[in-house]
PDB file of C-alpha atoms in Angstrom:
ATOM      1  CA  MET A 207     -20.542   6.324  14.580  1.00  0.00           C
ATOM      2  CA  ASN A 208     -17.425   4.155  14.531  1.00  0.00           C
ATOM      3  CA  HIS A 209     -14.905   4.926  11.796  1.00  0.00           C
ATOM      4  CA  PRO A 210     -14.072   1.782   9.772  1.00  0.00           C
ATOM      5  CA  SER A 211     -10.828   0.024  10.627  1.00  0.00           C
ATOM      6  CA  LEU A 212      -8.167   0.108   7.923  1.00  0.00           C
ATOM      7  CA  LEU A 213      -5.382  -2.322   6.983  1.00  0.00           C
ATOM      8  CA  GLY A 214      -2.806  -1.239   4.415  1.00  0.00           C
ATOM      9  CA  VAL A 215      -0.888  -3.935   2.531  1.00  0.00           C
ATOM     10  CA  PHE A 216       2.118  -2.570   0.685  1.00  0.00           C
ATOM     11  CA  ALA A 217       5.269  -3.925  -0.908  1.00  0.00           C
ATOM     12  CA  HIS A 218       8.048  -1.887   0.710  1.00  0.00           C
ATOM     13  CA  PRO A 219       8.692   0.305   3.729  1.00  0.00           C
ATOM     14  CA  ASP A 220       7.700   3.871   2.641  1.00  0.00           C
ATOM     15  CA  ASP A 221       4.895   2.765   0.275  1.00  0.00           C
ATOM     16  CA  GLU A 222       2.405   3.100   3.135  1.00  0.00           C
ATOM     17  CA  SER A 223       3.379   6.714   3.787  1.00  0.00           C
ATOM     18  CA  LEU A 224       3.623   7.785   0.156  1.00  0.00           C
ATOM     19  CA  LEU A 225       0.433   6.165  -1.106  1.00  0.00           C
ATOM     20  CA  ALA A 226      -1.960   6.167   1.847  1.00  0.00           C
ATOM     21  CA  GLY A 227      -0.279   8.120   4.635  1.00  0.00           C
ATOM     22  CA  GLY A 228      -2.997  10.752   4.624  1.00  0.00           C
ATOM     23  CA  VAL A 229      -5.855   8.260   4.772  1.00  0.00           C
ATOM     24  CA  LEU A 230      -4.112   6.272   7.513  1.00  0.00           C
ATOM     25  CA  ALA A 231      -3.593   9.447   9.542  1.00  0.00           C
ATOM     26  CA  GLN A 232      -7.189  10.531   8.893  1.00  0.00           C
ATOM     27  CA  HIS A 233      -8.626   7.229  10.114  1.00  0.00           C
ATOM     28  CA  HIS A 234      -6.373   7.197  13.177  1.00  0.00           C
ATOM     29  CA  ALA A 235      -7.418  10.753  14.052  1.00  0.00           C
ATOM     30  CA  ALA A 236     -11.056   9.646  13.865  1.00  0.00           C
ATOM     31  CA  GLY A 237     -10.393   6.889  16.401  1.00  0.00           C
ATOM     32  CA  ALA A 238     -10.270   3.974  13.975  1.00  0.00           C
ATOM     33  CA  ARG A 239      -7.937   1.001  14.285  1.00  0.00           C
ATOM     34  CA  THR A 240      -5.254   1.122  11.590  1.00  0.00           C
ATOM     35  CA  ALA A 241      -2.343  -1.150  10.683  1.00  0.00           C
ATOM     36  CA  VAL A 242       0.067  -1.865   7.841  1.00  0.00           C
ATOM     37  CA  VAL A 243       1.456  -5.133   6.481  1.00  0.00           C
ATOM     38  CA  THR A 244       4.697  -4.788   4.515  1.00  0.00           C
ATOM     39  CA  ALA A 245       5.522  -7.610   2.129  1.00  0.00           C
ATOM     40  CA  THR A 246       9.302  -7.216   1.788  1.00  0.00           C
ATOM     41  CA  TRP A 247      12.312  -6.552   4.011  1.00  0.00           C
ATOM     42  CA  ALA A 248      13.124  -8.559   7.115  1.00  0.00           C
ATOM     43  CA  PRO A 249      12.431  -7.485  10.714  1.00  0.00           C
ATOM     44  CA  ASP A 250      16.183  -7.152  11.350  1.00  0.00           C
ATOM     45  CA  SER A 251      16.894  -5.158   8.173  1.00  0.00           C
ATOM     46  CA  ARG A 252      18.022  -1.532   8.142  1.00  0.00           C
ATOM     47  CA  ARG A 253      14.642  -0.311   6.900  1.00  0.00           C
ATOM     48  CA  ALA A 254      12.552  -1.941   9.630  1.00  0.00           C
ATOM     49  CA  PRO A 255      13.321   0.712  12.315  1.00  0.00           C
ATOM     50  CA  GLU A 256      12.450   3.466   9.836  1.00  0.00           C
ATOM     51  CA  LEU A 257       9.161   1.729   9.068  1.00  0.00           C
ATOM     52  CA  ALA A 258       8.443   1.526  12.796  1.00  0.00           C
ATOM     53  CA  ASP A 259       9.061   5.269  13.132  1.00  0.00           C
ATOM     54  CA  ALA A 260       6.801   6.074  10.157  1.00  0.00           C
ATOM     55  CA  LEU A 261       3.969   3.904  11.480  1.00  0.00           C
ATOM     56  CA  ALA A 262       4.273   5.557  14.882  1.00  0.00           C
ATOM     57  CA  VAL A 263       3.822   8.961  13.224  1.00  0.00           C
ATOM     58  CA  LEU A 264       0.728   7.688  11.389  1.00  0.00           C
ATOM     59  CA  GLY A 265      -0.688   5.908  14.435  1.00  0.00           C
ATOM     60  CA  ALA A 266      -0.690   2.579  12.580  1.00  0.00           C
ATOM     61  CA  GLY A 267       0.852   0.347  15.243  1.00  0.00           C
ATOM     62  CA  PRO A 268       3.988  -1.793  14.990  1.00  0.00           C
ATOM     63  CA  PRO A 269       5.423  -3.143  11.728  1.00  0.00           C
ATOM     64  CA  ARG A 270       3.880  -6.328  10.371  1.00  0.00           C
ATOM     65  CA  LEU A 271       6.420  -7.768   7.966  1.00  0.00           C
ATOM     66  CA  LEU A 272       5.920 -10.795   5.719  1.00  0.00           C
ATOM     67  CA  GLY A 273       9.718 -10.961   5.469  1.00  0.00           C
ATOM     68  CA  TYR A 274      10.222 -11.627   1.767  1.00  0.00           C
ATOM     69  CA  GLY A 275      13.099 -10.311  -0.298  1.00  0.00           C
ATOM     70  CA  ASP A 276      12.863  -7.243  -2.534  1.00  0.00           C
ATOM     71  CA  ALA A 277      12.964  -8.040  -6.259  1.00  0.00           C
ATOM     72  CA  ARG A 278      15.736  -5.484  -6.781  1.00  0.00           C
ATOM     73  CA  ASN A 279      17.632  -5.394  -3.477  1.00  0.00           C
ATOM     74  CA  PRO A 280      19.357  -8.533  -2.152  1.00  0.00           C
ATOM     75  CA  GLU A 281      19.995  -6.983   1.267  1.00  0.00           C
ATOM     76  CA  ALA A 282      16.267  -6.793   2.051  1.00  0.00           C
ATOM     77  CA  ALA A 283      15.936 -10.306   3.466  1.00  0.00           C
ATOM     78  CA  PRO A 284      19.075 -12.440   3.039  1.00  0.00           C
ATOM     79  CA  GLY A 285      18.317 -16.142   2.909  1.00  0.00           C
ATOM     80  CA  GLN A 286      14.622 -15.581   2.196  1.00  0.00           C
ATOM     81  CA  PRO A 287      12.925 -15.912  -1.209  1.00  0.00           C
ATOM     82  CA  ARG A 288      12.081 -12.752  -3.082  1.00  0.00           C
ATOM     83  CA  LEU A 289       8.398 -11.877  -2.968  1.00  0.00           C
ATOM     84  CA  VAL A 290       8.144 -12.374  -6.735  1.00  0.00           C
ATOM     85  CA  ASP A 291       9.627 -15.888  -6.407  1.00  0.00           C
ATOM     86  CA  ALA A 292       7.725 -17.051  -3.310  1.00  0.00           C
ATOM     87  CA  PRO A 293       5.071 -19.759  -3.709  1.00  0.00           C
ATOM     88  CA  LEU A 294       1.807 -17.925  -4.263  1.00  0.00           C
ATOM     89  CA  ASP A 295      -0.269 -19.942  -1.803  1.00  0.00           C
ATOM     90  CA  GLU A 296       2.347 -19.518   0.931  1.00  0.00           C
ATOM     91  CA  ALA A 297       2.366 -15.728   0.524  1.00  0.00           C
ATOM     92  CA  ILE A 298      -1.431 -15.628   0.494  1.00  0.00           C
ATOM     93  CA  GLY A 299      -1.530 -17.681   3.697  1.00  0.00           C
ATOM     94  CA  ARG A 300       0.854 -15.324   5.486  1.00  0.00           C
ATOM     95  CA  LEU A 301      -1.297 -12.351   4.572  1.00  0.00           C
ATOM     96  CA  VAL A 302      -4.549 -14.142   5.427  1.00  0.00           C
ATOM     97  CA  ALA A 303      -3.200 -14.645   8.952  1.00  0.00           C
ATOM     98  CA  HIS A 304      -2.685 -10.889   9.318  1.00  0.00           C
ATOM     99  CA  ILE A 305      -6.134 -10.071   7.901  1.00  0.00           C
ATOM    100  CA  ARG A 306      -7.839 -12.516  10.239  1.00  0.00           C
ATOM    101  CA  ALA A 307      -5.836 -11.336  13.242  1.00  0.00           C
ATOM    102  CA  PHE A 308      -6.511  -7.628  12.652  1.00  0.00           C
ATOM    103  CA  ARG A 309     -10.064  -8.001  11.256  1.00  0.00           C
ATOM    104  CA  PRO A 310     -10.153  -4.810   9.160  1.00  0.00           C
ATOM    105  CA  ASP A 311     -13.266  -3.302   7.636  1.00  0.00           C
ATOM    106  CA  ILE A 312     -11.209  -1.917   4.737  1.00  0.00           C
ATOM    107  CA  VAL A 313      -8.062  -3.217   3.028  1.00  0.00           C
ATOM    108  CA  VAL A 314      -5.917  -0.880   0.897  1.00  0.00           C
ATOM    109  CA  THR A 315      -3.130  -2.051  -1.400  1.00  0.00           C
ATOM    110  CA  HIS A 316      -1.326  -1.254  -4.683  1.00  0.00           C
ATOM    111  CA  ASP A 317      -3.040  -1.052  -8.046  1.00  0.00           C
ATOM    112  CA  ALA A 318      -2.673  -3.623 -10.817  1.00  0.00           C
ATOM    113  CA  VAL A 319      -0.054  -1.692 -12.812  1.00  0.00           C
ATOM    114  CA  GLY A 320       2.350  -1.277  -9.903  1.00  0.00           C
ATOM    115  CA  GLN A 321       1.940   2.288  -8.754  1.00  0.00           C
ATOM    116  CA  LEU A 322       3.514   4.620 -11.334  1.00  0.00           C
ATOM    117  CA  PRO A 323       7.002   3.014 -11.632  1.00  0.00           C
ATOM    118  CA  GLY A 324       5.512  -0.465 -12.130  1.00  0.00           C
ATOM    119  CA  HIS A 325       7.761  -2.136  -9.558  1.00  0.00           C
ATOM    120  CA  PRO A 326       7.329  -5.931  -9.737  1.00  0.00           C
ATOM    121  CA  ASP A 327       6.889  -6.092  -5.945  1.00  0.00           C
ATOM    122  CA  HIS A 328       3.988  -3.631  -6.184  1.00  0.00           C
ATOM    123  CA  VAL A 329       2.296  -5.753  -8.842  1.00  0.00           C
ATOM    124  CA  ARG A 330       2.826  -8.964  -6.867  1.00  0.00           C
ATOM    125  CA  THR A 331       1.526  -7.384  -3.658  1.00  0.00           C
ATOM    126  CA  HIS A 332      -1.623  -6.291  -5.497  1.00  0.00           C
ATOM    127  CA  GLN A 333      -2.192  -9.848  -6.741  1.00  0.00           C
ATOM    128  CA  ILE A 334      -1.560 -11.474  -3.365  1.00  0.00           C
ATOM    129  CA  THR A 335      -3.795  -8.999  -1.539  1.00  0.00           C
ATOM    130  CA  LEU A 336      -6.755  -9.555  -3.861  1.00  0.00           C
ATOM    131  CA  LEU A 337      -6.524 -13.299  -3.368  1.00  0.00           C
ATOM    132  CA  ALA A 338      -5.915 -13.070   0.377  1.00  0.00           C
ATOM    133  CA  ALA A 339      -8.802 -10.671   0.962  1.00  0.00           C
ATOM    134  CA  GLU A 340     -11.168 -13.222  -0.564  1.00  0.00           C
ATOM    135  CA  ALA A 341      -9.526 -16.249   1.063  1.00  0.00           C
ATOM    136  CA  ALA A 342      -9.639 -14.642   4.519  1.00  0.00           C
ATOM    137  CA  GLY A 343     -13.438 -14.892   4.512  1.00  0.00           C
ATOM    138  CA  LEU A 344     -13.573 -18.585   3.596  1.00  0.00           C
ATOM    139  CA  ALA A 345     -13.085 -20.984   6.512  1.00  0.00           C
ATOM    140  CA  HIS A 346     -11.913 -23.864   4.320  1.00  0.00           C
ATOM    141  CA  LEU A 347      -8.978 -21.841   2.991  1.00  0.00           C
ATOM    142  CA  HIS A 348      -5.902 -21.542   5.224  1.00  0.00           C
ATOM    143  CA  PRO A 349      -7.658 -22.867   8.358  1.00  0.00           C
ATOM    144  CA  GLU A 350      -4.339 -22.640  10.219  1.00  0.00           C
ATOM    145  CA  ALA A 351      -4.488 -18.835   9.876  1.00  0.00           C
ATOM    146  CA  GLY A 352      -7.353 -18.346  12.314  1.00  0.00           C
ATOM    147  CA  PRO A 353     -11.135 -17.873  12.180  1.00  0.00           C
ATOM    148  CA  PRO A 354     -12.443 -16.410   8.912  1.00  0.00           C
ATOM    149  CA  TRP A 355     -12.893 -12.691   8.469  1.00  0.00           C
ATOM    150  CA  GLN A 356     -14.308 -10.961   5.390  1.00  0.00           C
ATOM    151  CA  PRO A 357     -13.279  -7.308   4.928  1.00  0.00           C
ATOM    152  CA  ALA A 358     -16.154  -5.130   3.760  1.00  0.00           C
ATOM    153  CA  ALA A 359     -14.166  -3.209   1.132  1.00  0.00           C
ATOM    154  CA  LEU A 360     -10.947  -3.395  -0.861  1.00  0.00           C
ATOM    155  CA  TYR A 361      -9.267  -0.346  -2.399  1.00  0.00           C
ATOM    156  CA  ALA A 362      -6.255  -0.052  -4.708  1.00  0.00           C
ATOM    157  CA  ALA A 363      -4.158   3.087  -4.303  1.00  0.00           C
ATOM    158  CA  THR A 364      -3.535   4.503  -7.759  1.00  0.00           C
ATOM    159  CA  HIS A 365      -2.759   7.605  -9.833  1.00  0.00           C
ATOM    160  CA  PRO A 366      -5.051   8.845 -12.616  1.00  0.00           C
ATOM    161  CA  GLU A 367      -3.596  10.450 -15.720  1.00  0.00           C
ATOM    162  CA  SER A 368      -5.010  13.828 -14.715  1.00  0.00           C
ATOM    163  CA  GLY A 369      -3.561  13.557 -11.195  1.00  0.00           C
ATOM    164  CA  VAL A 370       0.067  12.776 -12.009  1.00  0.00           C
ATOM    165  CA  GLY A 371       0.977  16.434 -12.483  1.00  0.00           C
ATOM    166  CA  LEU A 372       4.444  17.296 -11.209  1.00  0.00           C
ATOM    167  CA  LEU A 373       5.261  13.642 -10.544  1.00  0.00           C
ATOM    168  CA  ARG A 374       5.728  12.821 -14.223  1.00  0.00           C
ATOM    169  CA  PRO A 375       8.765  15.027 -14.948  1.00  0.00           C
ATOM    170  CA  LEU A 376      10.206  14.285 -11.500  1.00  0.00           C
ATOM    171  CA  LEU A 377      10.049  10.509 -11.918  1.00  0.00           C
ATOM    172  CA  GLU A 378      11.098  10.557 -15.553  1.00  0.00           C
ATOM    173  CA  GLY A 379      13.995  12.798 -14.514  1.00  0.00           C
ATOM    174  CA  VAL A 380      15.419   9.995 -12.350  1.00  0.00           C
ATOM    175  CA  GLY A 381      14.819   7.345 -14.999  1.00  0.00           C
ATOM    176  CA  LYS A 382      11.542   5.883 -13.724  1.00  0.00           C
ATOM    177  CA  LYS A 383       8.412   4.904 -15.603  1.00  0.00           C
ATOM    178  CA  VAL A 384       5.080   6.641 -14.989  1.00  0.00           C
ATOM    179  CA  LEU A 385       2.228   4.133 -15.278  1.00  0.00           C
ATOM    180  CA  ALA A 386      -0.914   6.114 -14.535  1.00  0.00           C
ATOM    181  CA  VAL A 387      -4.420   4.740 -15.049  1.00  0.00           C
ATOM    182  CA  PRO A 388      -7.339   6.285 -16.979  1.00  0.00           C
ATOM    183  CA  ASP A 389      -9.308   8.791 -14.938  1.00  0.00           C
ATOM    184  CA  SER A 390     -12.378   6.579 -15.272  1.00  0.00           C
ATOM    185  CA  TYR A 391     -10.585   3.849 -13.285  1.00  0.00           C
ATOM    186  CA  VAL A 392     -10.475   5.998 -10.153  1.00  0.00           C
ATOM    187  CA  THR A 393     -13.511   5.703  -7.894  1.00  0.00           C
ATOM    188  CA  THR A 394     -12.317   7.727  -4.899  1.00  0.00           C
ATOM    189  CA  SER A 395     -10.088  10.765  -4.410  1.00  0.00           C
ATOM    190  CA  VAL A 396      -9.344  11.966  -0.891  1.00  0.00           C
ATOM    191  CA  ASP A 397      -8.158  15.468  -0.012  1.00  0.00           C
ATOM    192  CA  VAL A 398      -5.709  14.767   2.820  1.00  0.00           C
ATOM    193  CA  THR A 399      -4.521  18.368   3.184  1.00  0.00           C
ATOM    194  CA  PRO A 400      -5.384  18.432   6.928  1.00  0.00           C
ATOM    195  CA  TRP A 401      -3.023  15.481   7.414  1.00  0.00           C
ATOM    196  CA  ALA A 402      -0.344  16.466   4.888  1.00  0.00           C
ATOM    197  CA  ASP A 403       2.119  17.484   7.619  1.00  0.00           C
ATOM    198  CA  VAL A 404       1.690  14.132   9.372  1.00  0.00           C
ATOM    199  CA  LYS A 405       2.076  12.319   6.063  1.00  0.00           C
ATOM    200  CA  TRP A 406       5.265  14.234   5.277  1.00  0.00           C
ATOM    201  CA  ARG A 407       6.745  13.457   8.703  1.00  0.00           C
ATOM    202  CA  ALA A 408       6.023   9.776   8.079  1.00  0.00           C
ATOM    203  CA  ILE A 409       7.744   9.937   4.692  1.00  0.00           C
ATOM    204  CA  LEU A 410      10.758  11.654   6.301  1.00  0.00           C
ATOM    205  CA  ALA A 411      11.007   8.800   8.814  1.00  0.00           C
ATOM    206  CA  HIS A 412      12.282   6.655   5.930  1.00  0.00           C
ATOM    207  CA  ARG A 413      15.647   8.345   6.283  1.00  0.00           C
ATOM    208  CA  GLY A 414      17.618   6.020   4.038  1.00  0.00           C
ATOM    209  CA  GLU A 415      15.292   6.675   1.100  1.00  0.00           C
ATOM    210  CA  VAL A 416      15.173  10.423   1.758  1.00  0.00           C
ATOM    211  CA  ALA A 417      18.966  10.537   1.490  1.00  0.00           C
ATOM    212  CA  ARG A 418      19.034   8.833  -1.904  1.00  0.00           C
ATOM    213  CA  GLU A 419      18.500  10.502  -5.278  1.00  0.00           C
ATOM    214  CA  ARG A 420      16.110   8.140  -7.125  1.00  0.00           C
ATOM    215  CA  PRO A 421      13.545   7.003  -4.512  1.00  0.00           C
ATOM    216  CA  LEU A 422      10.448   9.181  -4.289  1.00  0.00           C
ATOM    217  CA  PRO A 423      11.087  10.312  -0.674  1.00  0.00           C
ATOM    218  CA  GLY A 424      14.425  11.749  -1.815  1.00  0.00           C
ATOM    219  CA  VAL A 425      12.840  13.358  -4.878  1.00  0.00           C
ATOM    220  CA  LEU A 426      10.151  14.975  -2.716  1.00  0.00           C
ATOM    221  CA  ALA A 427      12.666  16.174  -0.129  1.00  0.00           C
ATOM    222  CA  ARG A 428      14.474  18.256  -2.768  1.00  0.00           C
ATOM    223  CA  LEU A 429      11.295  20.084  -3.835  1.00  0.00           C
ATOM    224  CA  PRO A 430      10.011  23.458  -2.657  1.00  0.00           C
ATOM    225  CA  GLU A 431       7.420  22.946   0.065  1.00  0.00           C
ATOM    226  CA  ALA A 432       4.545  24.263  -2.077  1.00  0.00           C
ATOM    227  CA  ASP A 433       5.275  21.787  -4.880  1.00  0.00           C
ATOM    228  CA  ARG A 434       5.670  18.909  -2.427  1.00  0.00           C
ATOM    229  CA  THR A 435       2.374  19.703  -0.708  1.00  0.00           C
ATOM    230  CA  GLN A 436       0.597  19.846  -4.058  1.00  0.00           C
ATOM    231  CA  ILE A 437       1.830  16.318  -4.805  1.00  0.00           C
ATOM    232  CA  ILE A 438       1.032  14.669  -1.475  1.00  0.00           C
ATOM    233  CA  ARG A 439      -2.249  16.367  -0.577  1.00  0.00           C
ATOM    234  CA  THR A 440      -4.497  14.124  -2.715  1.00  0.00           C
ATOM    235  CA  GLU A 441      -4.684  10.326  -2.568  1.00  0.00           C
ATOM    236  CA  TYR A 442      -6.475   8.328  -5.256  1.00  0.00           C
ATOM    237  CA  PHE A 443      -8.086   4.902  -4.989  1.00  0.00           C
ATOM    238  CA  THR A 444     -10.084   2.385  -6.994  1.00  0.00           C
ATOM    239  CA  ARG A 445     -12.671   0.341  -5.100  1.00  0.00           C
ATOM    240  CA  LEU A 446     -12.493  -3.270  -6.239  1.00  0.00           C
ATOM    241  CA  THR A 447     -15.236  -5.872  -5.984  1.00  0.00           C
ATOM    242  CA  LEU A 448     -14.832  -8.116  -2.962  1.00  0.00           C
ATOM    243  CA  GLY A 449     -16.998 -11.103  -2.112  1.00  0.00           C
ATOM    244  CA  PRO A 450     -20.178 -12.271  -3.861  1.00  0.00           C
ATOM    245  CA  ALA A 451     -22.190  -9.629  -5.682  1.00  0.00           C
ATOM    246  CA  LYS A 452     -25.584  -8.922  -4.165  1.00  0.00           C
ATOM    247  CA  GLY A 453     -28.662  -8.746  -6.401  1.00  0.00           C
ATOM    248  CA  ASP A 454     -26.846  -9.155  -9.723  1.00  0.00           C
ATOM    249  CA  PRO A 455     -29.553  -9.820 -12.343  1.00  0.00           C
ATOM    250  CA  THR A 456     -27.099 -11.337 -14.826  1.00  0.00           C
ATOM    251  CA  GLN A 457     -27.494 -15.100 -15.101  1.00  0.00           C
ATOM    252  CA  LEU A 458     -25.012 -17.445 -16.746  1.00  0.00           C
ATOM    253  CA  ASN A 459     -27.795 -19.665 -18.090  1.00  0.00           C
ATOM    254  CA  THR A 460     -29.729 -16.952 -19.958  1.00  0.00           C
TER     255      THR A 460
END
């Protein structure tokens, strides 16, 4: 049985490793095709080589960068619009091209609240990915982006209230918000303990963030190994509806 192919769509270099590194490593180990699209930071930026190293650890191929600027860091893509300022249809079209080129069975992205700290780039990436995942399957939308392809499933990486645990005091300790979702919003939790070492090596590849105090890679690097493993060994997701519903008895004209 073929393992489903997986495309991650995340806002920044390191999001892929922190939020879905275990699932990416798991799918790669099972022989599935995996890849990651990163919405911000330019190919010639300082974080691009670190992203390449992290993706190599995870087996997720070369970086695929949309090239937009980070909402909070002007050095991410000088001369390019910030992701949050970019025309929506243009950003959707860029992502549609990647979806159609890679043809994933599953797409994984951020949740609607912006992944614990609520970063505006996380929220915008969630919105763009939902729209692009639908548009990719419709030939009349973005015809310049290649033949249509409809992913079979769309998941949002998230954190339930009961799963935040040690992350809450750690993030609040460096002045960050903690926007968890109700437990009922989570449809899937994955124990990635067998791939935790691979996931941690991918996180460490983002050397610039590991060296800093506030980013999560740096926070995790200062923890005892047991605490760090407890945090990274479970990944949570919400499956979102994608495409037309089959067999829905509800009628608008009733």
